[in-house]
PDB file of C-alpha atoms in Angstrom:
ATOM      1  CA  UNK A   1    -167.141 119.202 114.751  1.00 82.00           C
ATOM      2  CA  UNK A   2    -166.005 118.334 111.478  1.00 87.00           C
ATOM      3  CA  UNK A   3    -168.325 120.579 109.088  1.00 88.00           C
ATOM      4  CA  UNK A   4    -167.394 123.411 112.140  1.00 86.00           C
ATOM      5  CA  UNK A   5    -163.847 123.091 111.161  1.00 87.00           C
ATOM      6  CA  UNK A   6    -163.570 123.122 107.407  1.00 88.00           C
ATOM      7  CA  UNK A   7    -165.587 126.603 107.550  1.00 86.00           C
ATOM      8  CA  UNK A   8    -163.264 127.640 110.178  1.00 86.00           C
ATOM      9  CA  UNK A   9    -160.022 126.640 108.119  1.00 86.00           C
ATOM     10  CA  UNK A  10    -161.709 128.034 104.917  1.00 83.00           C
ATOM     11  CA  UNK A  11    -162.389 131.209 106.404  1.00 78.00           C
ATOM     12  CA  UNK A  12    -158.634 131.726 107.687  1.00 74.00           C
ATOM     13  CA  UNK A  13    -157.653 130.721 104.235  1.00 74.00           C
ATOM     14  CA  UNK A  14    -160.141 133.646 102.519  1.00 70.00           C
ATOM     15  CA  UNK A  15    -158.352 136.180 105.043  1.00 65.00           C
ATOM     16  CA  UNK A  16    -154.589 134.747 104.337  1.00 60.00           C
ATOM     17  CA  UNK A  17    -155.676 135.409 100.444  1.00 63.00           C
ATOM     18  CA  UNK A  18    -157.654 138.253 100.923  1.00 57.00           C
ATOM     19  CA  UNK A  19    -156.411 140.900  98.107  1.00 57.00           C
ATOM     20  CA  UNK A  20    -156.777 144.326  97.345  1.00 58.00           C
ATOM     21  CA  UNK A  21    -156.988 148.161  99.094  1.00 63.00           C
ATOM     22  CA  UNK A  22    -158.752 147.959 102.410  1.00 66.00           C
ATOM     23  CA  UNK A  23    -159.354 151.707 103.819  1.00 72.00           C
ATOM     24  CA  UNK A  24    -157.146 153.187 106.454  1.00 72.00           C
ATOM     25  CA  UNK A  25    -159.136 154.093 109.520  1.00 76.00           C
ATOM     26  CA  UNK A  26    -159.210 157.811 110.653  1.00 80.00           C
ATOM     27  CA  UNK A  27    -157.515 157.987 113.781  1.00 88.00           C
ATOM     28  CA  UNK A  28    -154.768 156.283 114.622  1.00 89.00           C
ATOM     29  CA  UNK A  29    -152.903 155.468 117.580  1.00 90.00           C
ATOM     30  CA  UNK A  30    -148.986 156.111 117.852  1.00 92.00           C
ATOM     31  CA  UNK A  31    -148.157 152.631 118.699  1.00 87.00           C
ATOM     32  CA  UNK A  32    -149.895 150.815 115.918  1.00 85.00           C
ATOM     33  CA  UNK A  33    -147.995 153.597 113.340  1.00 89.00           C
ATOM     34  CA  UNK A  34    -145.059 151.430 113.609  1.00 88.00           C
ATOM     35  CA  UNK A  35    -146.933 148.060 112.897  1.00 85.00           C
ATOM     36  CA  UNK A  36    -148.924 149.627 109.512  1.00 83.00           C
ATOM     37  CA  UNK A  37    -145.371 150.638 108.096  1.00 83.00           C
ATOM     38  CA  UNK A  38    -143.811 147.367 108.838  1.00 81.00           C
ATOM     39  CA  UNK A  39    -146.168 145.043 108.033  1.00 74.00           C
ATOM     40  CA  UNK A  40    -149.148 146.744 106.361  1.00 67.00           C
ATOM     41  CA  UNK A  41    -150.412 143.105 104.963  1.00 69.00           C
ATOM     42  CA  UNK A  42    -150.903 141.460 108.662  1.00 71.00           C
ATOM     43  CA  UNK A  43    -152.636 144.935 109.392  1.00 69.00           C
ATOM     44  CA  UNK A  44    -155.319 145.211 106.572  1.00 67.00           C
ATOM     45  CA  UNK A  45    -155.822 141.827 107.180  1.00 69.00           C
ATOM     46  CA  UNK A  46    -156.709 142.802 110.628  1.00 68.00           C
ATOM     47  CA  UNK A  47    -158.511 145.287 109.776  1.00 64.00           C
ATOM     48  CA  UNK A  48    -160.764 143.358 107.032  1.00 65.00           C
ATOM     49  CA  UNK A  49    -161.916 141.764 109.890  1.00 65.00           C
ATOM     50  CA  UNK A  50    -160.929 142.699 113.551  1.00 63.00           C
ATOM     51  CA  UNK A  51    -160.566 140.167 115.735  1.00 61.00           C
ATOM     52  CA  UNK A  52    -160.114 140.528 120.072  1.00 62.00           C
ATOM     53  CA  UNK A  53    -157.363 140.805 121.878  1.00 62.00           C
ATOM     54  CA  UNK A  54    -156.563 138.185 124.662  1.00 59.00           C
ATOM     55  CA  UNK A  55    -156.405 139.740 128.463  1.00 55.00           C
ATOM     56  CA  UNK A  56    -152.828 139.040 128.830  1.00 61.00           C
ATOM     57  CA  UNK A  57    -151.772 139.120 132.359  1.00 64.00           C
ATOM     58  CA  UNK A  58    -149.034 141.460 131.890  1.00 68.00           C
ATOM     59  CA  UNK A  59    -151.035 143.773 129.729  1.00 76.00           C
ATOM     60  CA  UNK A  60    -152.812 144.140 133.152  1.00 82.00           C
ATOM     61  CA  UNK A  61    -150.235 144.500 134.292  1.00 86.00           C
ATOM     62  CA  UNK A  62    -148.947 147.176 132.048  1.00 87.00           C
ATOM     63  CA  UNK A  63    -152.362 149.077 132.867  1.00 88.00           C
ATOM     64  CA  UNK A  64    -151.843 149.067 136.500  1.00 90.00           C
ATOM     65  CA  UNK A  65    -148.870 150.447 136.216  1.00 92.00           C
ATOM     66  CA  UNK A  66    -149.481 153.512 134.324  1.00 91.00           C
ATOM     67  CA  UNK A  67    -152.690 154.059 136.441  1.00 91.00           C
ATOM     68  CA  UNK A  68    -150.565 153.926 139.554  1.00 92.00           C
ATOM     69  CA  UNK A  69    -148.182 156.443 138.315  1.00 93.00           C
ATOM     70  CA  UNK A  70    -151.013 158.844 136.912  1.00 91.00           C
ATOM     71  CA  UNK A  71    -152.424 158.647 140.890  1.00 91.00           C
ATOM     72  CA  UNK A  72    -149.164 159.499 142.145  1.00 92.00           C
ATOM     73  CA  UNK A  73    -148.974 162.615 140.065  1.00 89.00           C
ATOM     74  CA  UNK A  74    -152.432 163.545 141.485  1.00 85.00           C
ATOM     75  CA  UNK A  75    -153.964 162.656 137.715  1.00 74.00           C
ATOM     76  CA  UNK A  76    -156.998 160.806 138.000  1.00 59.00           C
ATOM     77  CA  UNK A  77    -159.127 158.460 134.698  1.00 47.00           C
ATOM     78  CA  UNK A  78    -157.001 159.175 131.900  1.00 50.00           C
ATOM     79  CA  UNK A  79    -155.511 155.668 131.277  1.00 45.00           C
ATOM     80  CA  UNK A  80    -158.184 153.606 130.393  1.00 42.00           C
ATOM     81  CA  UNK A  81    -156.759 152.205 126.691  1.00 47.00           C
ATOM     82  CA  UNK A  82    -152.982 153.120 126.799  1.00 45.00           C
ATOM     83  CA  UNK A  83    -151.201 154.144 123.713  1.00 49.00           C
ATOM     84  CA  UNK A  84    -149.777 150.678 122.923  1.00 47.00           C
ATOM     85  CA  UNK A  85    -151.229 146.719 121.823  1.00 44.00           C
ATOM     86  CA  UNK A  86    -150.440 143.908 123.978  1.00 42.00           C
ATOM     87  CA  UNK A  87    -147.017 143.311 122.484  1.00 44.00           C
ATOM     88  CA  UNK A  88    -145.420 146.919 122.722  1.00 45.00           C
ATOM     89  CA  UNK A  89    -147.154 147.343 126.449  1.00 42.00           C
ATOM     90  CA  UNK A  90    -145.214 144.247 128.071  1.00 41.00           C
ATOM     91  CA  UNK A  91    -143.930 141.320 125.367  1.00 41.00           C
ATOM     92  CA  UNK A  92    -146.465 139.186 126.760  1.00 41.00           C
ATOM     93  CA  UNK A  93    -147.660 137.089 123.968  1.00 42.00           C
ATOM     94  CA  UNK A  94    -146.548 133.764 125.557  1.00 42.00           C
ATOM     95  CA  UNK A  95    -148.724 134.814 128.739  1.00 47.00           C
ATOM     96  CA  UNK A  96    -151.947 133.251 129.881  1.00 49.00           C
ATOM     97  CA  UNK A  97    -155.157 135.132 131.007  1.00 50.00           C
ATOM     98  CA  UNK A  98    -155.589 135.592 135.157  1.00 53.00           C
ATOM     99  CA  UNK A  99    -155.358 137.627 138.005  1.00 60.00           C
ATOM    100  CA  UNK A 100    -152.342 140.444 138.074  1.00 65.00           C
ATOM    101  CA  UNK A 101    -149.668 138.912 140.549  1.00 72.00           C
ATOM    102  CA  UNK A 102    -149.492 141.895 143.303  1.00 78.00           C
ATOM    103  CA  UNK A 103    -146.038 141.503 143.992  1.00 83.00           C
ATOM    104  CA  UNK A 104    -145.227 142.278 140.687  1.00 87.00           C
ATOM    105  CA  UNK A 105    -146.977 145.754 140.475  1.00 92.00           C
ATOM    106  CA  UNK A 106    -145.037 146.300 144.076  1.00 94.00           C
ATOM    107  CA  UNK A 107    -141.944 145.897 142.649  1.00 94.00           C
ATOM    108  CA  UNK A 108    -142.817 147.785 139.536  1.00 95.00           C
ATOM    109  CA  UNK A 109    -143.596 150.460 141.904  1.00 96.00           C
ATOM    110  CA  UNK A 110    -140.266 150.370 143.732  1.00 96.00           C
ATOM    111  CA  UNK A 111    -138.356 150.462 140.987  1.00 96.00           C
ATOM    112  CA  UNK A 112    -140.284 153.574 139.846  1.00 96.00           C
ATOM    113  CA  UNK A 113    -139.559 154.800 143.578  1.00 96.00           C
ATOM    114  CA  UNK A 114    -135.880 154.561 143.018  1.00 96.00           C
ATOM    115  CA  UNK A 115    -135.466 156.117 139.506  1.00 95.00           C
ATOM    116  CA  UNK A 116    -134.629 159.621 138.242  1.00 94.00           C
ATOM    117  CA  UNK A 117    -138.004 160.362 137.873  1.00 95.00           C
ATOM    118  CA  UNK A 118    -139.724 160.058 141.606  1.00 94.00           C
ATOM    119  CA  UNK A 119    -138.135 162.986 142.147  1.00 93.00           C
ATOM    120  CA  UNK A 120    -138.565 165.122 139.338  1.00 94.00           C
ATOM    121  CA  UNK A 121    -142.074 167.342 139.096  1.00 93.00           C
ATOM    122  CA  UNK A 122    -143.520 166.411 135.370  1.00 94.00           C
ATOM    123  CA  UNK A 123    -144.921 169.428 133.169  1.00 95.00           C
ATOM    124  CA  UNK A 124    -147.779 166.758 131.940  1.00 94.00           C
ATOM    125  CA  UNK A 125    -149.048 163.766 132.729  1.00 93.00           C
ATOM    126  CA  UNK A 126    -150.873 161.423 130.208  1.00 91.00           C
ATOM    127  CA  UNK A 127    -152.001 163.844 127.864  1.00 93.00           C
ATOM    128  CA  UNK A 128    -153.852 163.010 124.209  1.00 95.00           C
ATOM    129  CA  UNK A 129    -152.757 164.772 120.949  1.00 96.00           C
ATOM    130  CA  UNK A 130    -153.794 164.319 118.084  1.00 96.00           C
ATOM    131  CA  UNK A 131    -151.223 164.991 114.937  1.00 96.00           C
ATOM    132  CA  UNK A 132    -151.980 165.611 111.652  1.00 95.00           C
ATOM    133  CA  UNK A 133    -149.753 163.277 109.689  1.00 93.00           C
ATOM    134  CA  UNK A 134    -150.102 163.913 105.745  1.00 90.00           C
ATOM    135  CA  UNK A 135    -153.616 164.320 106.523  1.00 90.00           C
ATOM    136  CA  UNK A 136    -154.187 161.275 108.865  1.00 90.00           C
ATOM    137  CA  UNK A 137    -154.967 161.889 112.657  1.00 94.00           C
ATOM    138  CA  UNK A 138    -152.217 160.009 114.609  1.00 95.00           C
ATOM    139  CA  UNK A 139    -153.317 159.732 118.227  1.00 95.00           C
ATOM    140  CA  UNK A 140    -150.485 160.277 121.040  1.00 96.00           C
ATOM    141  CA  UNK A 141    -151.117 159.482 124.498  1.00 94.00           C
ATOM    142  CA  UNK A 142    -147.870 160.999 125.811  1.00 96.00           C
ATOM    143  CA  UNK A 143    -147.352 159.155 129.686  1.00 94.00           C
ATOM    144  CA  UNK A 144    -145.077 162.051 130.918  1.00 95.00           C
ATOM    145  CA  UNK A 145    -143.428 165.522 129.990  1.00 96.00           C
ATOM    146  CA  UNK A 146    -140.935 167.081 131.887  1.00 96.00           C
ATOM    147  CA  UNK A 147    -138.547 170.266 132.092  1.00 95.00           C
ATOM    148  CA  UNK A 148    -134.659 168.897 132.715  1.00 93.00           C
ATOM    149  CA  UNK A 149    -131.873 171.935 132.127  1.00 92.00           C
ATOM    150  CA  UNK A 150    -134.409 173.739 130.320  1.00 92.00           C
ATOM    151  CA  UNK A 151    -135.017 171.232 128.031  1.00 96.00           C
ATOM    152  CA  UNK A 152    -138.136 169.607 127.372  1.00 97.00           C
ATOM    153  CA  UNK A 153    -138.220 165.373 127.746  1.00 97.00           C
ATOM    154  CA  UNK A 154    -141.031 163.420 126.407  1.00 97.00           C
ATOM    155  CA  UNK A 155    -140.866 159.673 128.673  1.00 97.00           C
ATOM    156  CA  UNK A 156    -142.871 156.530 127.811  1.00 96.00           C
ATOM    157  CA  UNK A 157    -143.238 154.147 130.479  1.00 94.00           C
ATOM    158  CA  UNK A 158    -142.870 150.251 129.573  1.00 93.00           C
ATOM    159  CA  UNK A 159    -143.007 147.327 131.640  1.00 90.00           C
ATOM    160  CA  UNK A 160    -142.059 144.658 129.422  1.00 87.00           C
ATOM    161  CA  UNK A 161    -138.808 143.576 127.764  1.00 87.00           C
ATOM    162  CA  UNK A 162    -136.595 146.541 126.448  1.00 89.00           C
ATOM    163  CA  UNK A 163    -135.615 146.159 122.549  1.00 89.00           C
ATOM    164  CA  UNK A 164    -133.669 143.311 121.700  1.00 87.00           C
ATOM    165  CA  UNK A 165    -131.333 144.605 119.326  1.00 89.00           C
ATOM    166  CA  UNK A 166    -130.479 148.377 117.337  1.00 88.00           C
ATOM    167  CA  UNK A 167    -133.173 147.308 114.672  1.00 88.00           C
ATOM    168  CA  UNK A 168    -135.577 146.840 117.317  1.00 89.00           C
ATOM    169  CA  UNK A 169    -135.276 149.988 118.442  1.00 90.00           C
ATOM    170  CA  UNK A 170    -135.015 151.710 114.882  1.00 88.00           C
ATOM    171  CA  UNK A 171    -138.455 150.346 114.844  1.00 88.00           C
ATOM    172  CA  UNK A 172    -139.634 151.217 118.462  1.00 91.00           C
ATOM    173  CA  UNK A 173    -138.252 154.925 118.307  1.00 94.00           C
ATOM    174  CA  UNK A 174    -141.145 155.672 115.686  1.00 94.00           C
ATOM    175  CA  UNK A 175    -143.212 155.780 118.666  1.00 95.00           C
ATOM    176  CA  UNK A 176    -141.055 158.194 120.606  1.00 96.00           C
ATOM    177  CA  UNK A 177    -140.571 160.262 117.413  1.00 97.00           C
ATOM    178  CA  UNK A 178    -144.572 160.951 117.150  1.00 97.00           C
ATOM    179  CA  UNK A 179    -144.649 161.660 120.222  1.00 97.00           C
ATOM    180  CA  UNK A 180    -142.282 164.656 120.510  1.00 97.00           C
ATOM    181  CA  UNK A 181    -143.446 165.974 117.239  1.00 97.00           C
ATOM    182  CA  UNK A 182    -147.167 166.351 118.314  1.00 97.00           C
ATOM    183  CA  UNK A 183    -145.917 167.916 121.718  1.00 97.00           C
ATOM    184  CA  UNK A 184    -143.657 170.126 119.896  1.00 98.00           C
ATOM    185  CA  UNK A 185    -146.626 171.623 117.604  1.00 97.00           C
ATOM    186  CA  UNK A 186    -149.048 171.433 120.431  1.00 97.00           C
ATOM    187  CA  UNK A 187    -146.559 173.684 122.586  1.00 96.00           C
ATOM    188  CA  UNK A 188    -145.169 175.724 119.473  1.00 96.00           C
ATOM    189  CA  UNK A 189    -141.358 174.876 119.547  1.00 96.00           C
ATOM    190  CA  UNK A 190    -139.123 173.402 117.449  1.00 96.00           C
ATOM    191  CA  UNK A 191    -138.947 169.410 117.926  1.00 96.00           C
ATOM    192  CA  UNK A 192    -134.822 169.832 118.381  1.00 93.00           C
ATOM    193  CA  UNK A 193    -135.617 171.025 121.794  1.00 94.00           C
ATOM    194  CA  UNK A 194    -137.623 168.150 123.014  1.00 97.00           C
ATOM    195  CA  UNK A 195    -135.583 165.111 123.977  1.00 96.00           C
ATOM    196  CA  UNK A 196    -137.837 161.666 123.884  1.00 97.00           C
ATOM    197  CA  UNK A 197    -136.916 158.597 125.886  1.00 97.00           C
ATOM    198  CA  UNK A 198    -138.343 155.032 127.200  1.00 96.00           C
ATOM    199  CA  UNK A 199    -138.305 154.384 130.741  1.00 96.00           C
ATOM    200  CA  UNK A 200    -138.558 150.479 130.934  1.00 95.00           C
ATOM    201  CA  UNK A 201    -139.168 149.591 134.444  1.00 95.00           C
ATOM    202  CA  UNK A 202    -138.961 145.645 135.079  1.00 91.00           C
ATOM    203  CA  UNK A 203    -135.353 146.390 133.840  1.00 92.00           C
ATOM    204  CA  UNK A 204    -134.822 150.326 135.450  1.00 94.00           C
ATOM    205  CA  UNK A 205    -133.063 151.478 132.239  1.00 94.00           C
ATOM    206  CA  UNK A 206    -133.391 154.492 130.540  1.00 96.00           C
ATOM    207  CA  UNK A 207    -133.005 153.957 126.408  1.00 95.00           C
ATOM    208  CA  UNK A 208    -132.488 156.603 124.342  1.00 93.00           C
ATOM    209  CA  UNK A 209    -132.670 155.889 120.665  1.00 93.00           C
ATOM    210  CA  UNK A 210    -129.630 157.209 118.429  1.00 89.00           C
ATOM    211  CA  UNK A 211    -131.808 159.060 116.389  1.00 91.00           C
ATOM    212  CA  UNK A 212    -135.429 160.078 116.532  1.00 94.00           C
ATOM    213  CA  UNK A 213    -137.117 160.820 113.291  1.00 95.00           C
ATOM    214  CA  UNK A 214    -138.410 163.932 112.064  1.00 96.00           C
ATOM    215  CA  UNK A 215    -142.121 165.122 110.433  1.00 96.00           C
ATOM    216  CA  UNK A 216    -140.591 164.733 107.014  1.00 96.00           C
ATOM    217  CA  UNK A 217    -138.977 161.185 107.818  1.00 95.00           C
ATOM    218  CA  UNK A 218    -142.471 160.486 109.480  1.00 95.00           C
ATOM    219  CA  UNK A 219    -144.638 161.505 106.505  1.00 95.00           C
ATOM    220  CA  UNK A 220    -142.490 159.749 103.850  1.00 94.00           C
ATOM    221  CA  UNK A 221    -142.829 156.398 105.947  1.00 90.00           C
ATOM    222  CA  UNK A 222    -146.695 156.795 106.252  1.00 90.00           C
ATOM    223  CA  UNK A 223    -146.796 157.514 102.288  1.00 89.00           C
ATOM    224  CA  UNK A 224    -145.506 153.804 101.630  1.00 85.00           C
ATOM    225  CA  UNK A 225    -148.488 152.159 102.797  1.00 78.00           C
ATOM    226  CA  UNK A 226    -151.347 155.187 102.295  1.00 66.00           C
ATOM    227  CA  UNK A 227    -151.761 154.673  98.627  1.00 61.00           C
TER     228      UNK A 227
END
C-alpha cells in the first residue's frame, strides 16, 4: 500500500497548496453563500476538485423531515436536495452512515405537532427562487411562507443543533437574509415587511436573528470573494 499512499498524501498536499483564481460556479445555493464568504480558500479548494459527501444519518434525517412536513401541507416531490450541506441541515459531522432511527423522525414530528406552526395555514411551501446577486444566481429553496398580522414570515426548518453563540448566528442569518430578499422581489414588496426566522425542531425554539441583512449588505459581502 505504500506507493498507494505517498500519491494519496501528495495529492492532498497539491490541493492544500493549490494557488490561484478558480471560477465561481453559476448558481448557487443560499446555504453554501455563507461558507464562500467565510472561508472562500476551503471552498475553491473544494471546488478545484469536488469531492462526496458522506450519508450522514441525521442528514437523513434532516430530509425526512422536511419531506414529512411538505406531505402534510398537501405538497408533494419538491425536497429532493434541500437548501443546506450536511453541517447546516443537522450538525452531524461526528455521525456515522445507517439506517434513520424512526423514533427520532416521530418525535421530530411531535414536536412540529405542538408548535406555532401546526396550526397556522402557510402562503408557500418549499418554493425555489432564484436571486440575482451582483450578477450571480443565488438559489433559495424557501421551506415555508406565511401571513401572521399581515405580515409576511419567511421560516427555515432545522433539525440539528441551534447556533452556539451571537457570532454563530451573525453567520447563520445570511441564510435567512437571502431568503426574504428573493421572496420580497419575487412578490414585489419591500423586504422590511417580511420577517425571517429558524424553526429548530429537536430543540422547539424559534430564533430570530437581531438583524437580518439587506441586498446592499448582501452584495458587498459577495464582492469580497468574486474578484
Amino acid at each position: 500500500w505504500q506507493t498507494e499512499l505517498t500519491l494519496l498524501l501528495e495529492e492532498r498536499q497539491r490541493r492544500i497548496d493549490a494557488t490561484g483564481l478558480v471560477e465561481l460556479p453559476t448558481r448557487v445555493s443560499a446555504s453554501r453563500f455563507k461558507d464562500f464568504v467565510s472561508d472562500p480558500a476551503a471552498v475553491a479548494a473544494s471546488l478545484r476538485r469536488p469531492m462526496p459527501e458522506r450519508p450522514y444519518r441525521a442528514t437523513r434525517l434532516g430530509t425526512l423531515f422536511h419531506e414529512w412536513v411538505e406531505q402534510r401541507y398537501g405538497v408533494h416531490g419538491t425536497a429532493e436536495e434541500l437548501d443546506a450541506v450536511s453541517g447546516e441541515i443537522d450538525g452531524s459531522e461526528s455521525e456515522a452512515p445507517g439506517a434513520v432511527d424512526p423514533d427520532g423522525l416521530a418525535a421530530l414530528k411531535a414536536t412540529f405537532e405542538r408548535s406555532e406552526f401546526a396550526s397556522l395555514t402557510p402562503e408557500e411551501v418549499e418554493i425555489e427562487i432564484h436571486l440575482i446577486l451582483d450578477g450571480e444566481v443565488i438559489v433559495c429553496k424557501l421551506d415555508a411562507v406565511y401571513l401572521v398580522d399581515g405580515r409576511y414570515r419567511v421560516v427555515d426548518w432545522k433539525t440539528g443543533k441551534a447556533p452556539r453563540d451571537a457570532a454563530d448566528l451573525e453567520s447563520k442569518q445570511l441564510q435567512l437574509a437571502l431568503y426574504r430578499q428573493a421572496f420580497a422581489e419575487w412578490k414585489g414588496i419591500d423586504p422590511s415587511l417580511i420577517d425571517a426566522v429558524f424553526y429548530y425542531v429537536t430543540d422547539d425554539r424559534v430564533i430570530r436573528p437581531e438583524r437580518i441583512y439587506d441586498r446592499d449588505e448582501l452584495v458587498a459581502l459577495w464582492r469580497t470573494i468574486a474578484r
